Every structure is written in C-alpha cells, then in structure tokens.
mmCIF file of C-alpha atoms and ligand atoms in Angstrom:
data_model
loop_
_atom_site.group_PDB
_atom_site.id
_atom_site.type_symbol
_atom_site.label_atom_id
_atom_site.label_comp_id
_atom_site.label_asym_id
_atom_site.label_seq_id
_atom_site.Cartn_x
_atom_site.Cartn_y
_atom_site.Cartn_z
ATOM 1 C CA UNK C 3 -107.244 -97.586 -308.652
ATOM 2 C CA UNK C 4 -111.396 -96.765 -307.545
ATOM 3 C CA UNK C 5 -112.041 -94.588 -305.336
ATOM 4 C CA UNK C 6 -113.248 -96.936 -302.895
ATOM 5 C CA UNK C 7 -109.985 -98.505 -303.173
ATOM 6 C CA UNK C 8 -108.147 -95.044 -303.780
ATOM 7 C CA UNK C 9 -110.044 -93.944 -299.742
ATOM 8 C CA UNK C 10 -108.820 -97.255 -298.127
ATOM 9 C CA UNK C 11 -105.012 -96.574 -299.165
ATOM 10 C CA UNK C 12 -105.345 -93.156 -298.036
ATOM 11 C CA UNK C 13 -107.554 -94.799 -294.876
ATOM 12 C CA UNK C 14 -104.540 -97.206 -293.359
ATOM 13 C CA UNK C 15 -101.870 -94.020 -294.627
ATOM 14 C CA UNK C 16 -103.492 -92.068 -292.036
ATOM 15 C CA UNK C 17 -103.645 -94.709 -289.510
ATOM 16 C CA UNK C 18 -100.703 -95.573 -290.192
ATOM 17 C CA UNK C 19 -99.260 -91.622 -289.155
ATOM 18 C CA UNK C 20 -100.896 -91.966 -286.005
ATOM 19 C CA UNK C 21 -99.950 -94.647 -284.680
ATOM 20 C CA UNK C 22 -96.424 -93.631 -285.970
ATOM 21 C CA UNK C 23 -96.971 -89.834 -283.531
ATOM 22 C CA UNK C 24 -98.404 -92.050 -280.968
ATOM 23 C CA UNK C 25 -95.692 -94.634 -279.676
ATOM 24 C CA UNK C 26 -92.875 -91.794 -280.507
ATOM 25 C CA UNK C 27 -93.065 -90.639 -277.071
ATOM 26 C CA UNK C 28 -92.980 -94.445 -274.890
ATOM 27 C CA UNK C 29 -90.111 -95.584 -278.334
ATOM 28 C CA UNK C 30 -87.988 -92.038 -276.910
ATOM 29 C CA UNK C 31 -89.308 -93.247 -272.804
ATOM 30 C CA UNK C 32 -87.695 -96.747 -273.422
ATOM 31 C CA UNK C 33 -83.968 -95.533 -275.298
ATOM 32 C CA UNK C 34 -83.910 -93.117 -272.206
ATOM 33 C CA UNK C 35 -84.714 -94.864 -269.356
ATOM 34 C CA UNK C 36 -81.758 -97.428 -268.739
ATOM 35 C CA UNK C 37 -81.287 -99.518 -265.167
ATOM 36 C CA UNK C 38 -80.975 -97.566 -261.970
ATOM 37 C CA UNK C 39 -80.885 -100.422 -259.134
ATOM 38 C CA UNK C 40 -80.979 -99.423 -255.058
ATOM 39 C CA UNK C 41 -77.292 -101.445 -255.530
ATOM 40 C CA UNK C 42 -76.324 -98.980 -258.808
ATOM 41 C CA UNK C 43 -77.119 -95.933 -256.079
ATOM 42 C CA UNK C 44 -76.955 -97.235 -252.361
ATOM 43 C CA UNK C 45 -76.808 -93.547 -251.238
ATOM 44 C CA UNK C 46 -79.487 -92.029 -252.957
ATOM 45 C CA UNK C 47 -81.610 -94.490 -254.530
ATOM 46 C CA UNK C 48 -84.169 -95.164 -251.419
ATOM 47 C CA UNK C 49 -83.458 -91.001 -250.485
ATOM 48 C CA UNK C 50 -87.323 -89.304 -250.587
ATOM 49 C CA UNK C 51 -88.003 -85.661 -249.364
ATOM 50 C CA UNK C 52 -85.984 -84.671 -246.811
ATOM 51 C CA UNK C 53 -82.975 -85.340 -248.731
ATOM 52 C CA UNK C 54 -79.833 -85.679 -246.157
ATOM 53 C CA UNK C 55 -76.138 -84.909 -246.714
ATOM 54 C CA UNK C 56 -74.552 -88.281 -247.541
ATOM 55 C CA UNK C 57 -72.528 -90.061 -244.958
ATOM 56 C CA UNK C 58 -68.609 -89.822 -246.583
ATOM 57 C CA UNK C 59 -66.903 -93.821 -246.897
ATOM 58 C CA UNK C 60 -63.131 -91.944 -246.019
ATOM 59 C CA UNK C 61 -62.172 -88.450 -243.549
ATOM 60 C CA UNK C 62 -61.168 -85.523 -245.114
ATOM 61 C CA UNK C 63 -58.028 -85.673 -245.004
ATOM 62 C CA UNK C 64 -58.019 -89.472 -246.353
ATOM 63 C CA UNK C 65 -57.301 -88.271 -249.820
ATOM 64 C CA UNK C 66 -54.150 -86.273 -249.290
ATOM 65 C CA UNK C 67 -52.017 -85.237 -250.710
ATOM 66 C CA UNK C 68 -54.012 -85.523 -253.815
ATOM 67 C CA UNK C 69 -57.566 -84.218 -252.466
ATOM 68 C CA UNK C 70 -56.890 -81.355 -249.000
ATOM 69 C CA UNK C 71 -59.026 -82.156 -246.692
ATOM 70 C CA UNK C 72 -59.599 -78.457 -246.353
ATOM 71 C CA UNK C 73 -61.496 -78.536 -249.573
ATOM 72 C CA UNK C 74 -63.225 -81.892 -249.398
ATOM 73 C CA UNK C 75 -64.867 -80.256 -246.202
ATOM 74 C CA UNK C 76 -65.639 -77.407 -247.837
ATOM 75 C CA UNK C 77 -66.548 -79.381 -250.211
ATOM 76 C CA UNK C 78 -69.163 -80.977 -249.029
ATOM 77 C CA UNK C 79 -70.207 -79.294 -246.568
ATOM 78 C CA UNK C 80 -70.940 -75.514 -248.106
ATOM 79 C CA UNK C 81 -71.554 -77.078 -251.924
ATOM 80 C CA UNK C 82 -72.638 -80.005 -251.505
ATOM 81 C CA UNK C 83 -75.111 -79.337 -248.400
ATOM 82 C CA UNK C 84 -76.536 -75.709 -250.452
ATOM 83 C CA UNK C 85 -77.118 -78.346 -253.027
ATOM 84 C CA UNK C 86 -79.126 -80.323 -250.902
ATOM 85 C CA UNK C 87 -80.651 -77.656 -248.264
ATOM 86 C CA UNK C 88 -82.169 -75.751 -251.760
ATOM 87 C CA UNK C 89 -83.239 -78.816 -253.145
ATOM 88 C CA UNK C 90 -85.291 -79.696 -250.243
ATOM 89 C CA UNK C 91 -86.189 -75.243 -249.829
ATOM 90 C CA UNK C 92 -87.581 -75.900 -253.376
ATOM 91 C CA UNK C 93 -89.932 -79.046 -252.376
ATOM 92 C CA UNK C 94 -91.248 -77.858 -249.581
ATOM 93 C CA UNK C 95 -93.816 -75.756 -251.981
ATOM 94 C CA UNK C 96 -94.804 -78.874 -254.012
ATOM 95 C CA UNK C 97 -95.995 -82.422 -251.427
ATOM 96 C CA UNK C 98 -96.960 -84.266 -254.352
ATOM 97 C CA UNK C 99 -93.582 -84.483 -255.177
ATOM 98 C CA UNK C 100 -91.808 -85.122 -252.387
ATOM 99 C CA UNK C 101 -92.624 -89.160 -252.312
ATOM 100 C CA UNK C 102 -89.892 -89.277 -255.608
ATOM 101 C CA UNK C 103 -86.566 -90.291 -255.276
ATOM 102 C CA UNK C 104 -83.923 -87.642 -256.577
ATOM 103 C CA UNK C 105 -83.383 -90.309 -259.710
ATOM 104 C CA UNK C 106 -87.475 -90.127 -260.524
ATOM 105 C CA UNK C 107 -87.155 -86.336 -259.959
ATOM 106 C CA UNK C 108 -84.005 -85.969 -262.263
ATOM 107 C CA UNK C 109 -85.658 -88.834 -265.497
ATOM 108 C CA UNK C 110 -88.337 -87.168 -265.053
ATOM 109 C CA UNK C 111 -87.816 -83.272 -264.834
ATOM 110 C CA UNK C 112 -89.308 -82.334 -267.717
ATOM 111 C CA UNK C 113 -92.536 -83.394 -266.920
ATOM 112 C CA UNK C 114 -91.926 -81.332 -263.047
ATOM 113 C CA UNK C 115 -94.232 -77.779 -262.203
ATOM 114 C CA UNK C 116 -91.782 -74.944 -264.138
ATOM 115 C CA UNK C 117 -90.858 -73.229 -260.260
ATOM 116 C CA UNK C 118 -90.019 -77.083 -259.196
ATOM 117 C CA UNK C 119 -88.251 -77.707 -262.561
ATOM 118 C CA UNK C 120 -85.749 -76.014 -262.527
ATOM 119 C CA UNK C 121 -84.489 -76.628 -259.298
ATOM 120 C CA UNK C 122 -84.197 -80.467 -259.701
ATOM 121 C CA UNK C 123 -82.474 -80.310 -262.515
ATOM 122 C CA UNK C 124 -80.514 -78.008 -260.641
ATOM 123 C CA UNK C 125 -79.669 -78.908 -256.889
ATOM 124 C CA UNK C 126 -80.711 -81.799 -257.952
ATOM 125 C CA UNK C 127 -77.922 -82.715 -260.350
ATOM 126 C CA UNK C 128 -75.586 -80.990 -257.962
ATOM 127 C CA UNK C 129 -76.586 -83.821 -254.896
ATOM 128 C CA UNK C 130 -76.218 -87.008 -258.226
ATOM 129 C CA UNK C 131 -72.951 -85.844 -259.493
ATOM 130 C CA UNK C 132 -71.529 -84.588 -255.305
ATOM 131 C CA UNK C 133 -72.297 -88.067 -254.017
ATOM 132 C CA UNK C 134 -71.009 -89.987 -257.392
ATOM 133 C CA UNK C 135 -68.159 -88.125 -257.311
ATOM 134 C CA UNK C 136 -67.262 -88.941 -253.339
ATOM 135 C CA UNK C 137 -68.384 -92.053 -253.805
ATOM 136 C CA UNK C 138 -66.117 -92.497 -256.661
ATOM 137 C CA UNK C 139 -62.761 -91.477 -253.930
ATOM 138 C CA UNK C 140 -60.822 -93.846 -252.368
ATOM 139 C CA UNK C 141 -57.680 -93.877 -250.020
ATOM 140 C CA UNK C 142 -56.764 -96.813 -251.440
ATOM 141 C CA UNK C 143 -57.980 -96.343 -255.744
ATOM 142 C CA UNK C 144 -55.538 -95.330 -257.882
ATOM 143 C CA UNK C 145 -53.738 -98.210 -260.417
ATOM 144 C CA UNK C 146 -55.907 -99.049 -263.621
ATOM 145 C CA UNK C 147 -59.714 -100.943 -263.424
ATOM 146 C CA UNK C 148 -60.236 -104.824 -263.872
ATOM 147 C CA UNK C 149 -62.146 -107.558 -265.011
ATOM 148 C CA UNK C 150 -64.790 -106.977 -267.984
ATOM 149 C CA UNK C 151 -64.898 -102.426 -267.747
ATOM 150 C CA UNK C 152 -61.227 -102.850 -268.597
ATOM 151 C CA UNK C 153 -61.679 -105.226 -271.561
ATOM 152 C CA UNK C 154 -63.932 -102.308 -272.608
ATOM 153 C CA UNK C 155 -62.136 -99.032 -272.022
ATOM 154 C CA UNK C 156 -59.129 -101.421 -273.689
ATOM 155 C CA UNK C 157 -61.738 -101.426 -276.739
ATOM 156 C CA UNK C 158 -62.915 -98.613 -276.941
ATOM 157 C CA UNK C 159 -59.723 -96.308 -276.437
ATOM 158 C CA UNK C 160 -57.517 -98.799 -277.788
ATOM 159 C CA UNK C 161 -55.552 -98.749 -273.587
ATOM 160 C CA UNK C 162 -55.848 -97.350 -271.032
ATOM 161 C CA UNK C 163 -53.441 -94.715 -271.093
ATOM 162 C CA UNK C 164 -55.046 -92.870 -274.051
ATOM 163 C CA UNK C 165 -58.479 -93.089 -272.158
ATOM 164 C CA UNK C 166 -56.144 -91.170 -269.658
ATOM 165 C CA UNK C 167 -55.492 -88.502 -271.770
ATOM 166 C CA UNK C 168 -58.678 -87.812 -274.013
ATOM 167 C CA UNK C 169 -60.293 -87.444 -270.404
ATOM 168 C CA UNK C 170 -57.464 -84.837 -269.493
ATOM 169 C CA UNK C 171 -58.093 -83.403 -272.789
ATOM 170 C CA UNK C 172 -61.696 -84.069 -272.183
ATOM 171 C CA UNK C 173 -61.569 -81.794 -268.570
ATOM 172 C CA UNK C 174 -59.238 -79.473 -269.861
ATOM 173 C CA UNK C 175 -60.911 -77.617 -272.876
ATOM 174 C CA UNK C 176 -64.071 -77.921 -270.775
ATOM 175 C CA UNK C 177 -65.108 -74.083 -270.909
ATOM 176 C CA UNK C 178 -66.280 -73.375 -267.349
ATOM 177 C CA UNK C 179 -67.648 -75.710 -264.451
ATOM 178 C CA UNK C 180 -68.679 -78.413 -265.246
ATOM 179 C CA UNK C 181 -67.918 -82.141 -265.091
ATOM 180 C CA UNK C 182 -66.507 -84.715 -266.965
ATOM 181 C CA UNK C 183 -67.693 -88.629 -267.068
ATOM 182 C CA UNK C 184 -67.326 -92.020 -267.821
ATOM 183 C CA UNK C 185 -70.020 -93.176 -268.985
ATOM 184 C CA UNK C 186 -71.676 -96.878 -270.641
ATOM 185 C CA UNK C 187 -74.678 -96.978 -273.419
ATOM 186 C CA UNK C 188 -76.996 -99.519 -273.992
ATOM 187 C CA UNK C 189 -74.686 -101.298 -276.417
ATOM 188 C CA UNK C 190 -72.250 -101.535 -273.816
ATOM 189 C CA UNK C 191 -70.388 -99.274 -275.628
ATOM 190 C CA UNK C 192 -68.926 -96.277 -272.976
ATOM 191 C CA UNK C 193 -68.173 -92.907 -273.685
ATOM 192 C CA UNK C 194 -66.388 -89.954 -272.257
ATOM 193 C CA UNK C 195 -68.698 -87.393 -271.820
ATOM 194 C CA UNK C 196 -69.301 -83.424 -270.045
ATOM 195 C CA UNK C 197 -71.916 -81.854 -269.039
ATOM 196 C CA UNK C 198 -72.137 -77.921 -267.638
ATOM 197 C CA UNK C 199 -72.873 -76.456 -264.473
ATOM 198 C CA UNK C 200 -75.403 -79.139 -263.277
ATOM 199 C CA UNK C 201 -76.593 -81.040 -265.443
ATOM 200 C CA UNK C 202 -76.596 -84.890 -265.405
ATOM 201 C CA UNK C 203 -76.729 -87.273 -267.906
ATOM 202 C CA UNK C 204 -79.979 -88.376 -267.229
ATOM 203 C CA UNK C 205 -81.494 -87.362 -270.731
ATOM 204 C CA UNK C 206 -79.487 -89.012 -272.594
ATOM 205 C CA UNK C 207 -79.025 -92.736 -272.950
ATOM 206 C CA UNK C 208 -76.037 -93.116 -271.088
ATOM 207 C CA UNK C 209 -75.314 -94.579 -267.770
ATOM 208 C CA UNK C 210 -72.719 -92.839 -265.411
ATOM 209 C CA UNK C 211 -69.901 -94.981 -263.815
ATOM 210 C CA UNK C 212 -67.271 -92.140 -263.255
ATOM 211 C CA UNK C 213 -67.138 -88.579 -262.576
ATOM 212 C CA UNK C 214 -64.780 -85.395 -262.127
ATOM 213 C CA UNK C 215 -65.826 -82.769 -260.974
ATOM 214 C CA UNK C 216 -64.118 -79.424 -262.392
ATOM 215 C CA UNK C 217 -66.041 -76.787 -260.973
ATOM 216 C CA UNK C 218 -63.144 -74.117 -259.492
ATOM 217 C CA UNK C 219 -64.286 -75.215 -255.988
ATOM 218 C CA UNK C 220 -63.148 -78.835 -256.028
ATOM 219 C CA UNK C 221 -59.251 -78.616 -256.354
ATOM 220 C CA UNK C 222 -59.097 -73.862 -256.564
ATOM 221 C CA UNK C 223 -57.057 -73.894 -252.739
ATOM 222 C CA UNK C 224 -55.291 -76.320 -253.326
ATOM 223 C CA UNK C 225 -53.991 -75.981 -257.195
ATOM 224 C CA UNK C 226 -55.484 -72.800 -257.792
ATOM 225 C CA UNK C 227 -55.751 -72.311 -261.944
ATOM 226 C CA UNK C 228 -53.907 -75.672 -262.279
ATOM 227 C CA UNK C 229 -56.866 -77.723 -263.603
ATOM 228 C CA UNK C 230 -54.214 -80.771 -264.822
ATOM 229 C CA UNK C 231 -52.723 -80.584 -261.937
ATOM 230 C CA UNK C 232 -55.992 -81.445 -259.816
ATOM 231 C CA UNK C 233 -56.650 -83.605 -262.722
ATOM 232 C CA UNK C 234 -53.311 -86.161 -262.590
ATOM 233 C CA UNK C 235 -54.063 -86.241 -258.670
ATOM 234 C CA UNK C 236 -57.333 -87.076 -258.661
ATOM 235 C CA UNK C 237 -56.512 -90.625 -261.056
ATOM 236 C CA UNK C 238 -54.654 -91.651 -257.412
ATOM 237 C CA UNK C 239 -57.555 -92.023 -256.224
ATOM 238 C CA UNK C 240 -60.470 -92.783 -258.179
ATOM 239 C CA UNK C 241 -62.082 -96.098 -256.877
ATOM 240 C CA UNK C 242 -61.850 -98.158 -259.899
ATOM 241 C CA UNK C 243 -63.812 -101.377 -257.569
ATOM 242 C CA UNK C 244 -66.596 -98.648 -257.452
ATOM 243 C CA UNK C 245 -66.418 -98.070 -261.099
ATOM 244 C CA UNK C 246 -66.030 -102.123 -261.101
ATOM 245 C CA UNK C 247 -69.653 -102.260 -259.541
ATOM 246 C CA UNK C 248 -71.345 -99.737 -261.056
ATOM 247 C CA UNK C 249 -70.647 -100.984 -263.972
ATOM 248 C CA UNK C 250 -71.352 -105.181 -262.916
ATOM 249 C CA UNK C 251 -74.876 -103.400 -262.041
ATOM 250 C CA UNK C 252 -75.744 -101.394 -265.364
ATOM 251 C CA UNK C 253 -75.271 -104.663 -267.099
ATOM 252 C CA UNK C 254 -75.915 -107.742 -264.933
ATOM 253 C CA UNK C 255 -79.324 -108.942 -266.822
HETATM 254 MN MN1 MN Y 4 -68.282 -79.379 -256.816
#
C-alpha cells in the first residue's frame, strides 16, 4: 500500500464516521416520532396556550358504582385543572412557545428552556395523561375489545384474561404514583408499560392506547389502599371503542 491509497482510505473512514454522527440524531428523531393525528387525540390536538379543561363526555355519577362521582369530580376539577393552570402559568413567561400544541411541547421537551422543561413534563404530562384517562372511560364501557386490537391482544398475551392479569400485576407492583399504559410500537406489537409521576411515553417509540391512573387520588376515597379493587372495578368502565379508534388512527397508512 502506498501513502496515497493509505491517506485516501483514512480520509474515507473519517468521512464515514462524520456522516454517521451527523445522521444519528435524525435517526433518533424519526424513530421516536410516531403518528399523532387530530383524530387520535381530538381533545388535545388543536389546543394551544392558554390550555383549558377538556369537556367530559359523561356526568360525574355516570361511572358509579365503579368510579364514584366525588372522586371523579375532585380528580378532574382539582388535580387535572390545577395541572393545566400550572402549565399555563409556566408558559406565560415564554411567548415564543405559546403557539405549540401540548403534543408538540411534550415531544420536543428536550429542546425547551430549562425553566420551562420541567413544567411541561410535569404539568403538561399530567394534562395529557388525565385527558386520555378520562376519555378512555365510559358508562357504556367494559367487556372485551373487538377487531384488530383483540387479535393483537391474543397474539401478544394469549388471551384477554392473561392480558388483564398482566396489566393488574403491572398496576399493583408499581411503587408510588404513576400510570399503567397499553401501548403500540412501530411493529404493531402491544406493550404494557408503566410510568412514574407524570411521565408520558412520548420519549419512547410507543403510541398510547389506554391509560390507568394509579395515583392514590384516583381511588382513595372509595377504595382506600385497595388499588387492586379499584383496578378490577375500572375494567367495567374501560371504553374499548375509544381504544379501537386510537388503534385505527395509529395504524392508518
Ligand atoms: Mn390523576
């Protein structure tokens, strides 16, 4: 090998490394940005600062006896609303970020100024999580899902009963406050996933379909420390039609 071909080879290696380093962040961006369309989260998608409490599709007492009216009202009017107020207060000082939707803020929270990032992740995350939680319940809920989502549940977990058992284990073994999710990945595989505090699956390659709030404020008045009893009652109000709708839009080509 002469010097000329040695230096040419060396230069090519350097160039390849440089290209790989340059491309890597874009690969990561593409990998983590799944489809989020207006229809997926109709209560959230268009909303920008100042955010407001989304309407509830049912009356507070409509989920009785499984979820009691008082818990639901306090949950929505105090916990959820306070998160939205705090998010608005944080955004008040950042006019350049006020045109962004909640999903845009959450998906790109890494790029936000330090003083705004934590508020978005905590209060914005809470706003997203609670919106999906309330929308995922219905007085006509319960039963089992149908169609493609049912097939995927069977494929991944063997049966709906096994899925429920695994979801319950995830919920009861979560230490402290958090959420249990049923998510879909890019390969159309379902996952049970847990997050603590107000984290969202936006940093993962997951699309959220169903979410359970296991913060004590979601069940303590009626169920006290019996989280499993709350969870078993919650299955009776899970709106599988809503999950199917999210699934259809997430997988729509
Ligand atoms: Mn909550």
